[in-house]
Short mmCIF file of N, CA and C in Angstrom, two decimals:
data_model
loop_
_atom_site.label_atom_id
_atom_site.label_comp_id
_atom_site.label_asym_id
_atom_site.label_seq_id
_atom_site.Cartn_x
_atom_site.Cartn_y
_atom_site.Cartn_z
N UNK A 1 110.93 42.45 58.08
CA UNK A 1 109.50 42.69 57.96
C UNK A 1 108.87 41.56 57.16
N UNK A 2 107.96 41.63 57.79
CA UNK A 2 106.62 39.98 56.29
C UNK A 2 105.95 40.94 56.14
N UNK A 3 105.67 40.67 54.43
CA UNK A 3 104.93 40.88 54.08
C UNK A 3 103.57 41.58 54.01
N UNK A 4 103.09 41.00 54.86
CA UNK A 4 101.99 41.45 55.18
C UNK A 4 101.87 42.57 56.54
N UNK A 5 102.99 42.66 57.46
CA UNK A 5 103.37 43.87 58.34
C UNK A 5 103.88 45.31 57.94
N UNK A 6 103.75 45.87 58.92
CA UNK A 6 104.35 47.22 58.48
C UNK A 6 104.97 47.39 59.92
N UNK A 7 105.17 46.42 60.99
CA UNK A 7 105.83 46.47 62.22
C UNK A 7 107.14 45.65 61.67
N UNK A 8 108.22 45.91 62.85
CA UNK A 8 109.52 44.78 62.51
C UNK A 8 109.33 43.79 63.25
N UNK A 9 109.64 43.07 62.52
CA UNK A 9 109.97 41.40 63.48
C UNK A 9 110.95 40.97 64.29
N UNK A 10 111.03 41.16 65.56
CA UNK A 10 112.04 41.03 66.09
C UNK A 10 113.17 39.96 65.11
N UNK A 11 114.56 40.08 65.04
CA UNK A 11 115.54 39.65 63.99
C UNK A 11 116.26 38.50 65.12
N UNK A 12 116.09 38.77 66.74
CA UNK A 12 116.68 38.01 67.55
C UNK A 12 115.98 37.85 68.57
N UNK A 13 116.04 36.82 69.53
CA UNK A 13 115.52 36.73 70.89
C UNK A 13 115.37 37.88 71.73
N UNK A 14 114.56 38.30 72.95
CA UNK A 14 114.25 39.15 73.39
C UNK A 14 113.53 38.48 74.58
N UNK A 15 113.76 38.78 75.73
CA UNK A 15 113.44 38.63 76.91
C UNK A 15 112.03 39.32 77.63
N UNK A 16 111.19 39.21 77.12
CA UNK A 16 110.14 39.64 77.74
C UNK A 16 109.72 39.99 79.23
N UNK A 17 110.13 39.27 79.98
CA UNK A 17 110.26 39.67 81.36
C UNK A 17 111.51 41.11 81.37
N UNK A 18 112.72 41.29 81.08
CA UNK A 18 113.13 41.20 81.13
C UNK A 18 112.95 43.15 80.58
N UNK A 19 112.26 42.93 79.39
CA UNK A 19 111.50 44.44 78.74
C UNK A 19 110.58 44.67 79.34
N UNK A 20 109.82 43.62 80.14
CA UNK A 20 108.59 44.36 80.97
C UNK A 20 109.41 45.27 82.12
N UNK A 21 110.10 45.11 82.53
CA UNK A 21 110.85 45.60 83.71
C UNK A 21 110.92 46.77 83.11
N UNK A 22 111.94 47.13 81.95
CA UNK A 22 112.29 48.28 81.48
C UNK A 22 111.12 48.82 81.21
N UNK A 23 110.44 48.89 80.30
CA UNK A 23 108.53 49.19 80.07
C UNK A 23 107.63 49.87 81.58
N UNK A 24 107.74 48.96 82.18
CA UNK A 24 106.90 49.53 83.43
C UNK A 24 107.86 50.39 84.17
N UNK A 25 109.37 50.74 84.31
CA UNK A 25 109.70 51.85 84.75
C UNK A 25 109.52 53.23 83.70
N UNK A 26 108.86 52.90 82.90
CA UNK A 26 109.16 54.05 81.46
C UNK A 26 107.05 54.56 81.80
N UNK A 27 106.82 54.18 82.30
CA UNK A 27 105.35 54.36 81.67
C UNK A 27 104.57 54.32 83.67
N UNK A 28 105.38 53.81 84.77
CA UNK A 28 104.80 53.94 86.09
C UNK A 28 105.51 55.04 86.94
N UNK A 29 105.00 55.63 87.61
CA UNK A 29 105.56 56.58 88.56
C UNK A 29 104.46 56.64 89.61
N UNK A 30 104.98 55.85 90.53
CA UNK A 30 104.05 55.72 92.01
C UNK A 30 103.16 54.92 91.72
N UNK A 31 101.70 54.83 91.76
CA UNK A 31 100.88 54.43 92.08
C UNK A 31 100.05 54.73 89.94
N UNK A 32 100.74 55.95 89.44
CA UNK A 32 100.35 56.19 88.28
C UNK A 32 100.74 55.93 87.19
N UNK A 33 100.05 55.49 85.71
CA UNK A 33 100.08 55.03 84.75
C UNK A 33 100.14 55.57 83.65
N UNK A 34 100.55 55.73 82.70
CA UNK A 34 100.74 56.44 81.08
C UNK A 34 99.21 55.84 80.40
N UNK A 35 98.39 56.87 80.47
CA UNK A 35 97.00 56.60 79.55
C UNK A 35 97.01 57.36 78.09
N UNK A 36 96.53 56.81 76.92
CA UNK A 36 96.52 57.41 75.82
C UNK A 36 95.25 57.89 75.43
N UNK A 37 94.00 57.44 76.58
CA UNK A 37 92.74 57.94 75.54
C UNK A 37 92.04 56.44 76.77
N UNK A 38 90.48 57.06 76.06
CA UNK A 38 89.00 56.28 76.95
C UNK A 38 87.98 55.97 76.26
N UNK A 39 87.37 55.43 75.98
CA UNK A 39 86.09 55.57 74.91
C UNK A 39 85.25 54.03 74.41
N UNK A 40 84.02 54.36 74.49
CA UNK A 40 83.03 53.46 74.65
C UNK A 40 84.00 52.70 72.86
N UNK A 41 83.29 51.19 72.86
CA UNK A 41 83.86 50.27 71.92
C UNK A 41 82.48 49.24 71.39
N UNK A 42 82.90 48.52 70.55
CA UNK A 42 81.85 47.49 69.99
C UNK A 42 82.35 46.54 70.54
N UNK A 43 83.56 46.33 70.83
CA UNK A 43 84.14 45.12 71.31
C UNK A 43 83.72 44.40 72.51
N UNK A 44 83.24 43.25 72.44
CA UNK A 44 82.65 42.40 73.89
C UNK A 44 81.30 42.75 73.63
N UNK A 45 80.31 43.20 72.55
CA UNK A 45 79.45 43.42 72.72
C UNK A 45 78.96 44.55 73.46
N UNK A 46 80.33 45.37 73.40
CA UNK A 46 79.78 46.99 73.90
C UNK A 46 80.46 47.21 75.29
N UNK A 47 81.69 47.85 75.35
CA UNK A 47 82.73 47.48 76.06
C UNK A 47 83.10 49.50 76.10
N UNK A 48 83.33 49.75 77.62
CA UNK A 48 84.19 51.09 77.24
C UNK A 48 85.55 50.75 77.89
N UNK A 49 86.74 51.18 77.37
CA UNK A 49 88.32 50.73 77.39
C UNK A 49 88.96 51.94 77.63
N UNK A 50 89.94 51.37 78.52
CA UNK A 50 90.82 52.97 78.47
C UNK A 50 91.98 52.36 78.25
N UNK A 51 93.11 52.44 77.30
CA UNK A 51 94.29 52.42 76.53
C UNK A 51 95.12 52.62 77.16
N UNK A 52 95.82 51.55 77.52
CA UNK A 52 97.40 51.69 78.62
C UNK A 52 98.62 51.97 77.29
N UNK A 53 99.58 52.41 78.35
CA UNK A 53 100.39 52.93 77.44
C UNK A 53 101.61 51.52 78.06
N UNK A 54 102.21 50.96 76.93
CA UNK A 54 103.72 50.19 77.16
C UNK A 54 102.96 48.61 76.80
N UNK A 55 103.66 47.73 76.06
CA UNK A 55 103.83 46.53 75.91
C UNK A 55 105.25 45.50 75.97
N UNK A 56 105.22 44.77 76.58
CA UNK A 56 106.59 44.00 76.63
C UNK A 56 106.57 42.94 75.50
N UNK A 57 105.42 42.55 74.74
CA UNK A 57 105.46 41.81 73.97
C UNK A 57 106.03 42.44 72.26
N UNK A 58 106.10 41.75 71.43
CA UNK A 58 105.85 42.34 69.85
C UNK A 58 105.30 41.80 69.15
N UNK A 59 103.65 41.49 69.08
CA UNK A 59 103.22 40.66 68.24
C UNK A 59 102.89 41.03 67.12
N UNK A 60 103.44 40.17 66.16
CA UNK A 60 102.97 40.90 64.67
C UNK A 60 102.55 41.20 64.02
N UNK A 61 101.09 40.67 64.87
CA UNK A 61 99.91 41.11 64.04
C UNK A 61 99.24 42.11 64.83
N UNK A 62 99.89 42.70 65.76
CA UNK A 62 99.41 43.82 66.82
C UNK A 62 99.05 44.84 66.02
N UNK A 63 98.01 45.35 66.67
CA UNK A 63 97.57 47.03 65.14
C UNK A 63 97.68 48.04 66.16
N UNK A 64 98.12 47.50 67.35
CA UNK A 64 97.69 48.99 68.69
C UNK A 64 99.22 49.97 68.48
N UNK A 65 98.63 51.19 69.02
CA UNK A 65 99.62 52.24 68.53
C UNK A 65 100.20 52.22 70.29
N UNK A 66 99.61 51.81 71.26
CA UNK A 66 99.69 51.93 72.34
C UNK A 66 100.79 51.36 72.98
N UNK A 67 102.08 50.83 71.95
CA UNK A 67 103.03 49.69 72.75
C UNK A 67 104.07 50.32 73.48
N UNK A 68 104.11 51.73 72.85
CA UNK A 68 104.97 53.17 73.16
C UNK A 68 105.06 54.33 73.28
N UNK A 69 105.33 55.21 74.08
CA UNK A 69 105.32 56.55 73.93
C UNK A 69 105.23 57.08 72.82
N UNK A 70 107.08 56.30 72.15
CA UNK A 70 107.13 57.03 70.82
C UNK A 70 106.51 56.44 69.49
N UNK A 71 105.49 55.48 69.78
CA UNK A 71 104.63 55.17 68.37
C UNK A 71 103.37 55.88 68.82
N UNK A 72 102.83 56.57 70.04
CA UNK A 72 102.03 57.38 69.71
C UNK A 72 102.30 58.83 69.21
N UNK A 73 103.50 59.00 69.96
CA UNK A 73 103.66 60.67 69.44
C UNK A 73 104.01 60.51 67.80
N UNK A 74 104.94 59.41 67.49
CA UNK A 74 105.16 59.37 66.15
C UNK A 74 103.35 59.67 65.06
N UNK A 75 102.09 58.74 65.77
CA UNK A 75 101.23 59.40 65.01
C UNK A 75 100.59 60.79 65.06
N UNK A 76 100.64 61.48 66.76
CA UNK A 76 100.59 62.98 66.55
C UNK A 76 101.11 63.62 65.17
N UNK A 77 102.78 63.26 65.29
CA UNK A 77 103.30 63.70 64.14
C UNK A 77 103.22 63.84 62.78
N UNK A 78 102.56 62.89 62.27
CA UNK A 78 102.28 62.17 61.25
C UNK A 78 100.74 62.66 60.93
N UNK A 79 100.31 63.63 61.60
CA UNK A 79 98.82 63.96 61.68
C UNK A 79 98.17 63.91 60.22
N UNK A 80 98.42 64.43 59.59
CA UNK A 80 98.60 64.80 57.41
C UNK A 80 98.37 63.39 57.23
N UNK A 81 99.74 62.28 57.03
CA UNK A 81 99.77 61.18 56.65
C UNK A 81 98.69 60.38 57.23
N UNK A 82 98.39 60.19 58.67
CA UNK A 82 97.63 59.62 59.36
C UNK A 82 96.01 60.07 58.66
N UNK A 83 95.69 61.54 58.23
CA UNK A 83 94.39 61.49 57.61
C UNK A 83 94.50 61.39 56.59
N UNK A 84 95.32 61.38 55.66
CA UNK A 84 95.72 60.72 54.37
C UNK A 84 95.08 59.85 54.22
N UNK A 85 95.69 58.55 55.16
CA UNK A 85 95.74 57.35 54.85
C UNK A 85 93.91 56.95 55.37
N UNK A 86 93.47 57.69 56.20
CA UNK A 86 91.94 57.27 56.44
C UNK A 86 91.11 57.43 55.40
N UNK A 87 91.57 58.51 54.50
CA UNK A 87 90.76 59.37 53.82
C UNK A 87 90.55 58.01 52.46
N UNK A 88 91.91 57.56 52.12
CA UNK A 88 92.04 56.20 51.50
C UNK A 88 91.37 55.58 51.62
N UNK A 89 91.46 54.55 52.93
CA UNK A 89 90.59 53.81 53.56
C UNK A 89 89.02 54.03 53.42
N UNK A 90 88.18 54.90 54.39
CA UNK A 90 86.94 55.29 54.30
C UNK A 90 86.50 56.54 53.19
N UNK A 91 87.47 57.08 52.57
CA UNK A 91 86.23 57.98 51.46
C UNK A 91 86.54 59.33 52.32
N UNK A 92 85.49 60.41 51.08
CA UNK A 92 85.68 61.45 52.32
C UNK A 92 84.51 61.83 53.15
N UNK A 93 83.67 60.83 53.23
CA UNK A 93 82.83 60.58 53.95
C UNK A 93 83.53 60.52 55.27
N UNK A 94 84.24 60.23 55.62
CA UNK A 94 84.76 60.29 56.94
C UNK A 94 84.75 61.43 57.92
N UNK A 95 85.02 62.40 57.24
CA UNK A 95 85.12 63.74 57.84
C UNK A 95 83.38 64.11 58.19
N UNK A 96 82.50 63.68 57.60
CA UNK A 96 81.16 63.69 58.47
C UNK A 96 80.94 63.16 59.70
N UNK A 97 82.09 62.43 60.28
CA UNK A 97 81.73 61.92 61.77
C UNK A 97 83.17 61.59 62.44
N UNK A 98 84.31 62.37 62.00
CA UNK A 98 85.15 62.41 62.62
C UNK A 98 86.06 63.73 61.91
N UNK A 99 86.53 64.65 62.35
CA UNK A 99 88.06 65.86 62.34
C UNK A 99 89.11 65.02 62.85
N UNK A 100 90.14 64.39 61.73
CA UNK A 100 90.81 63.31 61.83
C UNK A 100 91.65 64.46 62.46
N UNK A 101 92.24 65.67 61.83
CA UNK A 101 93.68 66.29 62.19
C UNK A 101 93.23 66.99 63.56
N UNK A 102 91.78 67.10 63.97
CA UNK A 102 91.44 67.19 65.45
C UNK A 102 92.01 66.37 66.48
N UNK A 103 91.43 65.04 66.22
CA UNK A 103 91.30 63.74 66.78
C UNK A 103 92.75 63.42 67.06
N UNK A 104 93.95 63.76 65.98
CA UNK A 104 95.87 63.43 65.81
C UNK A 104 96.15 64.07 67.01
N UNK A 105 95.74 65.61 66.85
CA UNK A 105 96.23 66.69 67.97
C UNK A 105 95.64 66.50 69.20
N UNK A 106 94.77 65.66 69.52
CA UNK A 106 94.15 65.38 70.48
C UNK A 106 94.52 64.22 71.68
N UNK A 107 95.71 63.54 70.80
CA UNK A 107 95.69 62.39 71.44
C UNK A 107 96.90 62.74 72.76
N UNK A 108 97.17 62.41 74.06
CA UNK A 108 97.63 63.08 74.75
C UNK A 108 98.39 61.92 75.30
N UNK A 109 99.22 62.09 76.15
CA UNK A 109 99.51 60.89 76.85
C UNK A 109 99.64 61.64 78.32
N UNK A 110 98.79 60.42 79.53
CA UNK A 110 98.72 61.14 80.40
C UNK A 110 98.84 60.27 81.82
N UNK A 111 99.35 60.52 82.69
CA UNK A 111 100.25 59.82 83.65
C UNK A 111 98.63 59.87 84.54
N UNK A 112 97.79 58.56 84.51
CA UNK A 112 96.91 58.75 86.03
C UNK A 112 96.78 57.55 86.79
N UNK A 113 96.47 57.93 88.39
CA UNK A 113 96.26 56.71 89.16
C UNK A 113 94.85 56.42 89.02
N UNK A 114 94.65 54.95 89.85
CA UNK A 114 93.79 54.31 89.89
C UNK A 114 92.29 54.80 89.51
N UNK A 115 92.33 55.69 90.56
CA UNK A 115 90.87 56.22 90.90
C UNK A 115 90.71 57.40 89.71
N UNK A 116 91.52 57.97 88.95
CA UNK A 116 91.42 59.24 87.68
C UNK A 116 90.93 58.06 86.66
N UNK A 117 91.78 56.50 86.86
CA UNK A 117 91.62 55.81 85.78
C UNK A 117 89.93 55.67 85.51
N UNK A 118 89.48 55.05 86.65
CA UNK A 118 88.43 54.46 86.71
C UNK A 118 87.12 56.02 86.65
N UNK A 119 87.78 56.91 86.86
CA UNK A 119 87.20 57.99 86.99
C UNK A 119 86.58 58.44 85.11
N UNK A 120 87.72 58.43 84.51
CA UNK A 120 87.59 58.44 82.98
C UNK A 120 86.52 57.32 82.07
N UNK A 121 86.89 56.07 82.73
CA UNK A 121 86.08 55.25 82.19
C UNK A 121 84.63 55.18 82.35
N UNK A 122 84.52 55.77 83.19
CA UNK A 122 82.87 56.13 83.85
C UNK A 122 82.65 57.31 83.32
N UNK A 123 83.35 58.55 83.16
CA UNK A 123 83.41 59.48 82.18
C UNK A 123 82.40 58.96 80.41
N UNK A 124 83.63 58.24 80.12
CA UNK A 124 83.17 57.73 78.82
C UNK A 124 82.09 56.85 78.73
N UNK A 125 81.65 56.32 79.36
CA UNK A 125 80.63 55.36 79.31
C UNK A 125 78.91 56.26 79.69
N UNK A 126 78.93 57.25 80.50
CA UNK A 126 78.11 58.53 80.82
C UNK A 126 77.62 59.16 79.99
N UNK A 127 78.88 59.35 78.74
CA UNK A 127 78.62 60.43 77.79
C UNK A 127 79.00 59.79 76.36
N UNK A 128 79.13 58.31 76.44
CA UNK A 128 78.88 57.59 75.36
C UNK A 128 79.91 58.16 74.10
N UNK A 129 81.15 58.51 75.04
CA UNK A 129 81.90 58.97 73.76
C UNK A 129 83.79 59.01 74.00
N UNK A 130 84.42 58.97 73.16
CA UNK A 130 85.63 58.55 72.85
C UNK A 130 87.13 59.71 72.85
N UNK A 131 87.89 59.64 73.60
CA UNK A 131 89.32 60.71 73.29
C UNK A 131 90.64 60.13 73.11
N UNK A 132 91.33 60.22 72.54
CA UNK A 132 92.39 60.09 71.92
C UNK A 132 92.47 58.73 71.05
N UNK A 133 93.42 57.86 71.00
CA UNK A 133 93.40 56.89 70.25
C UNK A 133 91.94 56.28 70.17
N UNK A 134 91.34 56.21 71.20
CA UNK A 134 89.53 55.75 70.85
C UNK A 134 88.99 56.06 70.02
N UNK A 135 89.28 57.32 69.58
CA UNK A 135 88.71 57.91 67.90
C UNK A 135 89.13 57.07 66.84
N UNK A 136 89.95 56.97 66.95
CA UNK A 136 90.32 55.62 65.81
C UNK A 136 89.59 54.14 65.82
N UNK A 137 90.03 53.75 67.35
CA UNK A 137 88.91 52.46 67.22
C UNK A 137 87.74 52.45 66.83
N UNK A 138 87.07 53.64 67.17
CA UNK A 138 85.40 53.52 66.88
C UNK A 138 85.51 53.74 65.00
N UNK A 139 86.39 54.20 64.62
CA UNK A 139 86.32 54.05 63.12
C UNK A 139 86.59 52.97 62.52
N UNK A 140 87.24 52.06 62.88
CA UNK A 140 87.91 50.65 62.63
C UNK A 140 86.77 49.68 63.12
N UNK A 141 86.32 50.01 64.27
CA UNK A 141 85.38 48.49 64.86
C UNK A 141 83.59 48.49 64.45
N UNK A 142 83.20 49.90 64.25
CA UNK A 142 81.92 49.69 63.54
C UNK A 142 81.23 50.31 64.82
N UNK A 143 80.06 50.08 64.86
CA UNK A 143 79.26 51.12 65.56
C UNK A 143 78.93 50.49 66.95
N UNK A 144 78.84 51.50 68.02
CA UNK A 144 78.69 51.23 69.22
C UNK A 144 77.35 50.28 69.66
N UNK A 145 77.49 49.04 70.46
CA UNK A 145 75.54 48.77 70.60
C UNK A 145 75.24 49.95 71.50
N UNK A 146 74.01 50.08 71.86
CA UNK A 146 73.18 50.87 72.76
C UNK A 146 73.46 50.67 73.81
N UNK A 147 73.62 49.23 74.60
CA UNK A 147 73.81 48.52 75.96
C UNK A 147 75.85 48.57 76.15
N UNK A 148 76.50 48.79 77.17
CA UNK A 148 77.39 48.49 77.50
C UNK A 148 77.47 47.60 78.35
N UNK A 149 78.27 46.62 78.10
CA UNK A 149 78.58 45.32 78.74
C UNK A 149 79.45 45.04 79.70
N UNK A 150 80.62 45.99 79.46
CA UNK A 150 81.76 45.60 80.23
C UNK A 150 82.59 46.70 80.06
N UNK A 151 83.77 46.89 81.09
CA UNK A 151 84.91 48.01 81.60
C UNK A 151 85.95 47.53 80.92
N UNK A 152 87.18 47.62 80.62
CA UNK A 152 88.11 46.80 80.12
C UNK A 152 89.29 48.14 79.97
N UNK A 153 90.56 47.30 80.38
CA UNK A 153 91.70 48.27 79.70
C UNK A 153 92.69 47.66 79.02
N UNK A 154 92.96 48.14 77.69
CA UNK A 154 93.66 47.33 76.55
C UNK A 154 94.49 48.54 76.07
N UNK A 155 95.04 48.71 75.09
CA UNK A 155 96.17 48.86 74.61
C UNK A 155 97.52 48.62 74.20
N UNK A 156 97.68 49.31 75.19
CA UNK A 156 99.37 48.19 75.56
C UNK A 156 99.03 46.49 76.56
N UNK A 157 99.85 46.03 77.43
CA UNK A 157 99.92 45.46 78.04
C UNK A 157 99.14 45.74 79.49
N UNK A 158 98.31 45.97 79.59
CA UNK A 158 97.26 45.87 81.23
C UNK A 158 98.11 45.33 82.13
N UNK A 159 98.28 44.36 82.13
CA UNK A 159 99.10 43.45 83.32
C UNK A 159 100.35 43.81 83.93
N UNK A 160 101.23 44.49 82.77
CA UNK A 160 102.54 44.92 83.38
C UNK A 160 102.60 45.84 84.42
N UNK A 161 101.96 46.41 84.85
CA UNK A 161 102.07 47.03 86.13
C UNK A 161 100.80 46.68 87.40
N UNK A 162 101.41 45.62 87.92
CA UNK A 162 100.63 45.16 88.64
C UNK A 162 99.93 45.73 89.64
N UNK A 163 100.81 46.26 90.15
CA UNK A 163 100.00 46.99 91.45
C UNK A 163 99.18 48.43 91.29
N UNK A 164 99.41 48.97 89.62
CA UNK A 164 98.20 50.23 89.94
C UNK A 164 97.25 49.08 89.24
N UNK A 165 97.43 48.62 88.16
CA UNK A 165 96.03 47.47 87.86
C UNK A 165 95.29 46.79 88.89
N UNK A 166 95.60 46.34 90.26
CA UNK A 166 95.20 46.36 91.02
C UNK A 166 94.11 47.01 91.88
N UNK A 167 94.95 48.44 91.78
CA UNK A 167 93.95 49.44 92.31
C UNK A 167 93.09 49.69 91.60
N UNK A 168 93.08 49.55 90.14
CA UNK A 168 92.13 50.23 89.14
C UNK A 168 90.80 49.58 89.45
N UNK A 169 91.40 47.81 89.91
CA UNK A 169 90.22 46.90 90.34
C UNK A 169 89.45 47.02 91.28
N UNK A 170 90.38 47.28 92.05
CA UNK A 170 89.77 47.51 93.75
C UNK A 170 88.78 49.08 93.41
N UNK A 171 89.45 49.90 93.26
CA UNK A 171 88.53 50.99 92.80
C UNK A 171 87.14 51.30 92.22
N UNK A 172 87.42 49.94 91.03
CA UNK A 172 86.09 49.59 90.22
C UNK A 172 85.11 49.05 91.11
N UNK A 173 85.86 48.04 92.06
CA UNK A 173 84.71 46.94 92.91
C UNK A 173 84.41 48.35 93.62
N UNK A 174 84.77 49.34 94.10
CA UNK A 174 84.42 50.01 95.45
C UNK A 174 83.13 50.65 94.52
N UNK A 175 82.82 50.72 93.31
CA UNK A 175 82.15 51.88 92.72
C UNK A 175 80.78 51.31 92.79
N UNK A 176 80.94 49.97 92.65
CA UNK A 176 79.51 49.01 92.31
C UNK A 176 78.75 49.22 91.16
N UNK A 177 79.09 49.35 89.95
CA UNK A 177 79.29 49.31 88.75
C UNK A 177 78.41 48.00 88.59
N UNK A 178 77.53 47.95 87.82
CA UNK A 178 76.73 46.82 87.14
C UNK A 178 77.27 46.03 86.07
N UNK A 179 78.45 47.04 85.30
CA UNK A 179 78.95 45.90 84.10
C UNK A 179 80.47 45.43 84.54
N UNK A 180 80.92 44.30 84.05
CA UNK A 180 82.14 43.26 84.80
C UNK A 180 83.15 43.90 83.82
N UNK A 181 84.46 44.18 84.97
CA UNK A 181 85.34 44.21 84.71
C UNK A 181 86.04 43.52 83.86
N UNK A 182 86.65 43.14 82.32
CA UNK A 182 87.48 42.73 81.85
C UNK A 182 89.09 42.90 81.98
N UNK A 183 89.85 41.75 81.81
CA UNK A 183 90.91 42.06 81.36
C UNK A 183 91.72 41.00 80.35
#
């Protein structure tokens, strides 16, 4: 570990291609994807994101809980510690605009294709509001603008499963959506 992490540092080489393989059979089944959560963002100047689940990378300065199954359920678990540690952070002012041990129990992980994907993100962007790990970002990134700019899916790794990311696109273009797809 450095210092300044609370992730491990990989100690040896690691094949990235190699974990994406393993990763995208752990997190794809058919055409469907492991989602953790949806919710409008500040990021891009007002961005709503929906949170893939699996990363093949380990970067160390990564803060996403999204790289694994078991680092999200590990924060379900951790629900106590997890509002502990906010309560630290922001005061207890916090609990005026977020039920942190709500928000823990809330976070789900959930296997959808293309069109559920894109279905959610239009969800969240409608009703200008956030579920599962998104509750956290909007506490970390600061306040939403008024205007949304852009679609985007982050979390884990987007790219590793190519062919429902694909569809998620094709799906998006079919919708005719005014704000541009990120990735």
């Amino acid at each position: 570990k450095t210092a300044h992490s609370s992730r491990p540092v990989p100690q040896k080489p690691f094949n990235p291609l190699k974990m994406g393989r393993a990763i995208e059979k752990s997190v794809l089944t058919g055409d469907s994807r492991l989602y953790c959560g949806f919710g409008v963002s500040p990021s891009y100047g007002g961005s709503v994101k929906g949170f893939a689940v699996g990363c093949n990378l380990r970067c160390n300065f990564c803060w996403s809980p999204c790289r694994s199954k078991s680092e999200i359920t590990k924060i379900v678990a951790r629900q106590e510690r997890v509002a502990k540690t906010l309560r630290n952070i922001f005061g207890k002012c916090i609990d005026q605009y977020v039920d942190i041990e709500k928000e823990c129990s809330a976070i789900k992980i959930e296997s959808l294709n293309p069109r559920e994907v894109v279905d959610r993100l239009i969800h969240a962007y409608e009703t200008f509001s956030g579920t599962g790990i998104s509750a956290f970002e909007t506490l970390t990134e600061g306040p939403v603008p008024d205007k949304i700019r852009f679609f985007t899916l982050t979390g884990g790794e987007p790219t590793l499963c190519r062919e429902h990311l694909l569809g998620v696109i094709d799906e998006y273009r079919k919708r005719s959506l005014p704000q541009k797809f990120l990735i």
